[in-house]
Amino acid sequence: MKKAGGILIALAAIGAVPIAGFVFLLLMMSAIAGGGSGANCFPGGEPPKTVDVKNVPEGPIAGWEHEQLVNAAHIVIAAKAMNLDGRAQVIGVMTAMGESSLISIDYGDWETGGVRNPDGTPTSSIGLFQQQTWWGSVEDRMSPQKSANLFFQALVKVDGWATLQPTIAAHRVQGNTNPYHYQQFFDDATEIVSTLTGLPLTTEPGAETCQVGTGGDYPTPNGDPPGPWGGFDNGRIPTNLLGNVPWDGRHTLRADALEALVEMDRQFVTDFGYHLPINDGYRDYDQQVQAKEEYGNEAATPGTSNHGWALAIDIGDQQHWRISYSHPIYDWLKRNAPSYGWVHPQWAEPGDPGGPDEAWHWEFWGKAN
Ligand SMILES: [Zn+2]
């Protein structure tokens, strides 16, 4: 059932990955070292089942048919050969699900959608992982095990891959236009790897087995919330102490907050393919009066806004609509922003009695030393 459907999914997925592979090139060039093999996922020291492609269940498992399960087994074997654990195996399988529906196809973006690389050349992606020419020979890219090996070699070079959300780790290898594209395959991949290997992998939080969940708790904020600095009143900061957000040239922030934002944006661009959309930054006193008139209760009393310290921003989606709590950008910021000193204040958390629900409002609390 899913096999036929799978090919359709594959075509849709292929359309979504026009820049697949470019990130890999960047990774190879920057030669980030290490990454480790992640936590040990062999509960109780029990040896896992030997995975043998000749001995794969007839299936289906989670709706995936035998041929697809055999390819999943190839991926698992490639990971195990590199001493990579169950979590890595799940990342490999979910990536191939998102790229090819676990079928080693000899065509890709160019053939199905005329998709070109950023430099104008036709894309050349093929195989389980839709790898382009620079990944290896046609034979290697069409070989389930060899292509998986190429994928895992790139995965372990991704900084912090073992603790990133699985879909983000996959995305940093593949360079999908949607970093959350692979998330939808996470549960299926977990069930398949668990069945093939005998590892009791689970996505349930708190279960006493190998956790392959979405990446753990959000980091806690550090430093202090925005407040008076430099002896200035709120909304009365001299403009020569502020800098412009480089990619919009409009919104301004205190220099250290801006520097941290630029640094964070560099990672954001890698993951989303566009700059962090900023809807608001510093608001001087007159602008706060204006905002109060425009938004009423939603806006702070003039002279008290967090934006008046030049340490707060409002984030939009690509069309500059305010983001919601369910928006991928909010999720990404929750996971990544604190390490750059940017935090979502408690009062703006969903349902907090201390303030309005504002997914879009973020503040610079300073970086941990
Ligand atoms: Zn705000």
Coordinates of C-alpha atoms and ligand atoms in Angstrom, one line a residue:
M1 CA 0.0 0.0 0.0
K2 CA 2.6 2.5 1.1
K3 CA 5.0 1.3 -1.6
A4 CA 2.9 2.8 -4.4
G5 CA 2.1 5.8 -2.2
G6 CA 5.8 6.0 -1.4
I7 CA 6.9 6.8 -4.9
L8 CA 4.4 9.7 -4.9
I9 CA 5.8 10.9 -1.6
A10 CA 9.3 10.6 -3.1
L11 CA 8.3 12.9 -6.1
A12 CA 7.0 15.5 -3.7
A13 CA 10.0 15.2 -1.5
I14 CA 12.4 15.6 -4.5
G15 CA 10.6 18.8 -5.4
A16 CA 11.4 20.1 -2.0
V17 CA 15.2 19.7 -2.2
P18 CA 16.6 21.9 -4.9
I19 CA 19.8 22.7 -3.0
A20 CA 20.4 19.2 -1.7
G21 CA 24.1 18.6 -1.4
F22 CA 25.4 22.2 -1.3
V23 CA 25.5 22.2 2.4
F24 CA 27.5 19.0 2.3
L25 CA 30.1 20.8 0.2
L26 CA 30.3 23.6 2.7
L27 CA 30.7 21.0 5.5
M28 CA 33.5 19.3 3.6
M29 CA 35.2 22.6 3.0
S30 CA 34.9 23.8 6.6
A31 CA 36.1 20.4 7.8
I32 CA 34.4 20.5 11.2
A33 CA 36.0 17.8 13.2
G34 CA 34.5 15.3 15.6
G35 CA 30.8 14.8 16.5
G36 CA 31.2 11.5 18.3
S37 CA 28.8 8.7 18.0
G38 CA 26.2 9.9 20.5
A39 CA 24.7 8.1 23.5
N40 CA 24.9 4.3 23.8
C41 CA 21.6 2.9 22.8
F42 CA 22.0 -0.7 23.8
P43 CA 19.8 -0.9 26.8
G44 CA 21.0 -3.3 29.6
G45 CA 24.0 -4.3 27.5
E46 CA 22.0 -6.8 25.5
P47 CA 23.4 -7.4 22.1
P48 CA 21.1 -6.2 19.4
K49 CA 19.9 -8.5 16.7
T50 CA 22.2 -9.0 13.7
V51 CA 20.7 -7.1 10.9
D52 CA 20.9 -9.1 7.6
V53 CA 19.4 -7.9 4.4
K54 CA 18.5 -11.5 3.5
N55 CA 16.5 -11.8 6.7
V56 CA 14.3 -8.7 6.7
P57 CA 10.7 -9.1 7.7
E58 CA 8.2 -9.4 4.8
G59 CA 6.5 -6.4 6.2
P60 CA 4.8 -4.0 6.1
I61 CA 6.2 -2.2 9.1
A62 CA 4.5 1.1 9.9
G63 CA 3.1 0.8 6.3
W64 CA 6.5 0.4 4.6
E65 CA 6.9 -2.5 2.3
H66 CA 9.6 -5.2 2.0
E67 CA 11.7 -3.5 -0.6
Q68 CA 11.8 -0.4 1.4
L69 CA 12.6 -2.3 4.6
V70 CA 15.5 -4.0 2.9
N71 CA 16.9 -0.5 2.0
A72 CA 16.3 0.5 5.7
A73 CA 18.4 -2.5 6.7
H74 CA 21.2 -1.4 4.4
I75 CA 21.2 2.0 6.1
V76 CA 21.2 0.4 9.5
I77 CA 24.1 -1.9 8.5
A78 CA 26.1 1.1 7.2
A79 CA 25.6 3.0 10.4
K80 CA 26.5 0.0 12.6
A81 CA 29.7 -0.5 10.5
M82 CA 30.7 3.1 11.7
N83 CA 29.7 2.3 15.3
L84 CA 26.8 4.7 15.1
D85 CA 23.9 4.0 17.5
G86 CA 20.2 3.6 17.1
R87 CA 19.5 7.3 17.1
A88 CA 21.9 7.8 14.1
Q89 CA 20.3 4.8 12.4
V90 CA 16.9 6.5 12.8
I91 CA 18.2 9.7 11.4
G92 CA 19.6 7.8 8.4
V93 CA 16.3 6.0 7.7
M94 CA 14.1 9.1 8.1
T95 CA 16.3 11.0 5.8
A96 CA 16.0 8.4 3.1
M97 CA 12.3 8.3 3.6
G98 CA 12.2 12.1 3.1
E99 CA 14.4 11.9 0.0
S100 CA 13.3 8.8 -1.9
S101 CA 10.7 7.0 0.2
L102 CA 13.4 4.4 0.8
I103 CA 13.6 3.4 -2.9
S104 CA 16.9 3.7 -4.7
I105 CA 15.7 5.7 -7.6
D106 CA 18.0 6.7 -10.5
Y107 CA 16.4 10.1 -11.1
G108 CA 15.7 13.2 -9.0
D109 CA 15.0 16.9 -8.9
W110 CA 16.1 17.6 -12.5
E111 CA 14.2 14.8 -14.1
T112 CA 11.0 15.4 -12.1
G113 CA 10.9 19.2 -11.7
G114 CA 13.7 20.7 -13.8
V115 CA 15.3 21.9 -10.6
R116 CA 18.7 23.6 -11.0
N117 CA 21.4 24.3 -8.4
P118 CA 22.0 27.8 -7.2
D119 CA 24.8 28.1 -9.8
G120 CA 22.4 27.2 -12.6
T121 CA 23.6 23.7 -13.3
P122 CA 20.9 21.0 -13.5
T123 CA 20.7 19.0 -10.2
S124 CA 22.1 15.5 -10.4
S125 CA 20.5 13.9 -7.3
I126 CA 19.9 10.1 -7.4
G127 CA 19.6 7.2 -5.0
L128 CA 18.2 6.7 -1.5
F129 CA 19.6 9.9 -0.3
Q130 CA 19.3 11.9 -3.5
Q131 CA 23.0 12.7 -3.6
Q132 CA 24.4 14.9 -6.4
T133 CA 27.5 14.1 -8.5
W134 CA 30.1 15.5 -6.0
W135 CA 29.0 12.9 -3.4
G136 CA 30.4 10.0 -5.4
S137 CA 30.1 7.8 -8.5
V138 CA 26.8 6.8 -9.9
E139 CA 27.4 3.3 -8.6
D140 CA 28.1 4.5 -5.1
R141 CA 25.1 6.8 -5.0
M142 CA 22.8 4.1 -6.3
S143 CA 24.2 1.5 -3.8
P144 CA 21.9 1.6 -0.7
Q145 CA 24.8 0.7 1.7
K146 CA 27.5 2.9 0.1
S147 CA 25.1 5.9 -0.3
A148 CA 24.2 5.5 3.4
N149 CA 27.9 5.4 4.3
L150 CA 28.4 8.7 2.4
F151 CA 25.4 10.2 4.3
F152 CA 26.7 9.1 7.7
Q153 CA 30.2 10.3 6.9
A154 CA 28.7 13.8 6.4
L155 CA 26.3 13.5 9.4
V156 CA 29.1 12.9 11.9
K157 CA 30.8 16.1 10.7
V158 CA 27.8 18.2 11.6
D159 CA 28.6 20.1 14.8
G160 CA 26.6 18.7 17.6
W161 CA 24.6 16.3 15.4
A162 CA 24.0 13.7 18.2
T163 CA 22.0 16.2 20.3
L164 CA 20.3 18.2 17.5
Q165 CA 16.7 17.4 16.7
P166 CA 16.9 14.5 14.2
T167 CA 15.2 16.5 11.4
I168 CA 17.7 19.4 11.9
A169 CA 20.7 17.0 11.9
A170 CA 19.4 15.5 8.7
H171 CA 18.7 18.9 7.2
R172 CA 22.3 20.1 7.9
V173 CA 23.6 17.3 5.7
Q174 CA 20.9 17.5 3.0
G175 CA 20.2 21.2 2.8
N176 CA 16.4 20.8 2.3
T177 CA 14.4 24.0 1.7
N178 CA 12.3 23.0 4.8
P179 CA 14.5 22.0 7.8
Y180 CA 11.5 20.2 9.3
H181 CA 10.8 18.2 6.2
Y182 CA 12.1 14.9 7.8
Q183 CA 10.2 15.3 11.1
Q184 CA 7.1 13.6 9.6
F185 CA 9.1 10.3 9.1
F186 CA 10.6 10.2 12.6
D187 CA 8.1 7.9 14.2
D188 CA 8.0 5.4 11.3
A189 CA 11.8 5.3 11.1
T190 CA 12.0 4.7 14.8
E191 CA 9.6 1.8 14.6
I192 CA 11.5 0.2 11.6
V193 CA 14.9 0.5 13.2
S194 CA 13.6 -0.8 16.5
T195 CA 12.0 -3.8 14.7
L196 CA 15.1 -4.6 12.5
T197 CA 17.7 -4.3 15.3
G198 CA 15.7 -5.4 18.4
L199 CA 16.6 -2.1 20.1
P200 CA 13.7 -1.0 22.1
L201 CA 13.8 2.5 20.7
T202 CA 11.0 4.7 21.7
T203 CA 9.8 8.2 21.1
E204 CA 7.9 8.2 24.4
P205 CA 9.3 10.7 26.9
G206 CA 10.4 9.2 30.2
A207 CA 10.4 5.6 29.0
E208 CA 13.3 3.5 30.4
T209 CA 14.7 2.6 27.0
C210 CA 16.9 4.3 24.4
Q211 CA 15.5 7.8 23.9
V212 CA 15.5 8.9 20.3
G213 CA 13.1 11.8 20.9
T214 CA 13.2 15.2 19.5
G215 CA 16.3 16.4 21.3
G216 CA 15.7 17.1 24.9
D217 CA 14.9 20.2 26.9
Y218 CA 15.3 23.7 25.8
P219 CA 18.3 25.4 27.2
T220 CA 17.6 27.8 30.0
P221 CA 18.0 31.6 29.6
N222 CA 21.1 33.3 31.0
G223 CA 21.7 36.8 32.1
D224 CA 19.2 39.5 32.9
P225 CA 16.1 40.8 31.2
P226 CA 16.3 44.1 29.4
G227 CA 16.4 47.1 31.7
P228 CA 18.1 50.5 32.0
W229 CA 21.7 50.8 30.9
G230 CA 24.1 53.6 30.2
G231 CA 22.1 56.1 32.2
F232 CA 19.5 56.5 29.4
D233 CA 15.8 56.5 29.8
N234 CA 13.6 54.0 28.0
G235 CA 13.2 55.1 24.4
R236 CA 15.8 57.8 24.7
I237 CA 18.9 55.9 23.6
P238 CA 21.3 57.9 21.4
T239 CA 21.1 56.5 17.9
N240 CA 24.9 56.4 17.5
L241 CA 25.0 53.7 20.1
L242 CA 22.7 51.5 18.0
G243 CA 23.4 49.4 14.9
N244 CA 21.2 48.5 12.0
V245 CA 20.1 44.9 11.3
P246 CA 22.3 44.3 8.2
W247 CA 19.7 42.4 6.1
D248 CA 16.9 44.8 6.5
G249 CA 18.7 48.1 7.2
R250 CA 15.7 49.3 9.2
H251 CA 15.5 48.0 12.7
T252 CA 18.2 48.9 15.2
L253 CA 19.6 47.3 18.4
R254 CA 22.3 47.8 20.9
A255 CA 25.7 46.7 19.5
D256 CA 26.1 43.5 21.5
A257 CA 22.6 42.4 20.9
L258 CA 23.0 43.0 17.2
E259 CA 26.2 41.1 17.1
A260 CA 24.6 38.1 18.8
L261 CA 21.6 38.4 16.4
V262 CA 23.9 38.4 13.3
E263 CA 25.7 35.3 14.7
M264 CA 22.4 33.5 15.3
D265 CA 21.1 34.6 11.8
R266 CA 24.1 32.9 10.2
Q267 CA 22.8 29.5 11.6
F268 CA 19.2 30.5 10.8
V269 CA 20.1 31.1 7.1
T270 CA 21.8 27.7 6.9
D271 CA 18.7 26.0 8.2
F272 CA 15.9 28.1 6.5
G273 CA 17.6 29.6 3.5
Y274 CA 16.5 33.1 4.3
H275 CA 17.3 35.7 6.9
L276 CA 15.5 35.9 10.2
P277 CA 12.5 38.1 9.4
I278 CA 12.5 41.0 11.9
N279 CA 9.3 43.0 12.4
D280 CA 10.5 45.3 15.1
G281 CA 13.6 46.2 17.1
Y282 CA 14.3 49.4 19.0
R283 CA 11.3 51.6 19.6
D284 CA 12.0 55.1 20.7
Y285 CA 9.6 57.0 22.9
D286 CA 7.6 58.5 20.0
Q287 CA 7.2 55.1 18.3
Q288 CA 6.0 53.6 21.6
V289 CA 3.3 56.3 21.8
Q290 CA 2.4 55.3 18.2
A291 CA 2.4 51.6 19.0
K292 CA 0.1 52.2 22.0
E293 CA -2.3 54.1 19.7
E294 CA -2.2 51.3 17.2
Y295 CA -2.3 48.2 19.4
G296 CA -3.9 49.4 22.6
N297 CA -3.6 46.9 25.4
E298 CA -1.2 44.8 23.4
A299 CA 1.4 47.5 23.5
A300 CA 3.3 48.7 26.6
T301 CA 2.7 52.0 28.3
P302 CA 5.0 54.5 26.5
G303 CA 8.4 54.7 28.3
T304 CA 8.2 51.1 29.6
S305 CA 8.5 48.9 26.5
N306 CA 11.2 46.3 26.4
H307 CA 11.8 47.6 22.9
G308 CA 12.8 50.9 24.4
W309 CA 16.1 49.4 25.7
A310 CA 17.1 48.4 22.2
L311 CA 17.3 44.8 23.4
A312 CA 14.1 43.2 22.0
I313 CA 12.9 42.1 18.6
D314 CA 9.7 40.9 17.1
I315 CA 9.9 38.0 14.7
G316 CA 7.8 37.4 11.7
D317 CA 7.4 34.6 9.1
Q318 CA 8.8 35.1 5.6
Q319 CA 5.8 37.3 4.8
H320 CA 6.4 39.2 8.1
W321 CA 3.2 37.9 9.7
R322 CA 3.8 37.5 13.4
I323 CA 4.8 33.9 14.2
S324 CA 2.7 31.7 16.4
Y325 CA 3.8 29.1 18.9
S326 CA 3.3 26.4 16.3
H327 CA 5.5 28.0 13.7
P328 CA 8.8 26.2 12.9
I329 CA 10.7 29.5 13.5
Y330 CA 9.4 29.6 17.1
D331 CA 10.5 26.0 17.6
W332 CA 13.9 26.7 16.1
L333 CA 14.4 29.8 18.2
K334 CA 13.4 28.0 21.4
R335 CA 16.1 25.5 20.7
N336 CA 18.8 27.7 19.3
A337 CA 18.4 31.3 20.5
P338 CA 19.4 30.9 24.1
S339 CA 22.9 29.9 23.2
Y340 CA 23.2 33.3 21.4
G341 CA 21.8 35.1 24.5
W342 CA 18.4 35.6 22.9
V343 CA 15.5 34.3 25.0
H344 CA 11.7 34.1 25.0
P345 CA 10.7 35.7 28.3
Q346 CA 8.4 33.7 30.6
W347 CA 5.6 36.3 30.5
A348 CA 5.4 35.8 26.7
E349 CA 5.1 32.0 27.0
P350 CA 1.7 30.5 26.1
G351 CA -0.9 30.9 28.8
D352 CA 1.5 32.6 31.3
P353 CA -0.6 34.8 33.5
G354 CA 2.2 37.4 33.7
G355 CA 1.7 38.8 30.2
P356 CA 0.2 38.5 26.7
D357 CA 0.9 35.4 24.5
E358 CA 3.6 36.7 22.2
A359 CA 5.4 34.0 20.3
W360 CA 7.1 36.7 18.2
H361 CA 8.7 38.7 21.0
W362 CA 12.4 37.9 21.8
E363 CA 14.8 39.6 24.1
F364 CA 18.6 39.8 24.4
W365 CA 19.6 38.7 28.0
G366 CA 23.3 38.5 27.3
K367 CA 25.5 35.6 26.5
A368 CA 26.8 33.1 29.1
N369 CA 30.5 33.5 29.8
Ligands
ZN1 ZN 7.9 42.8 21.1

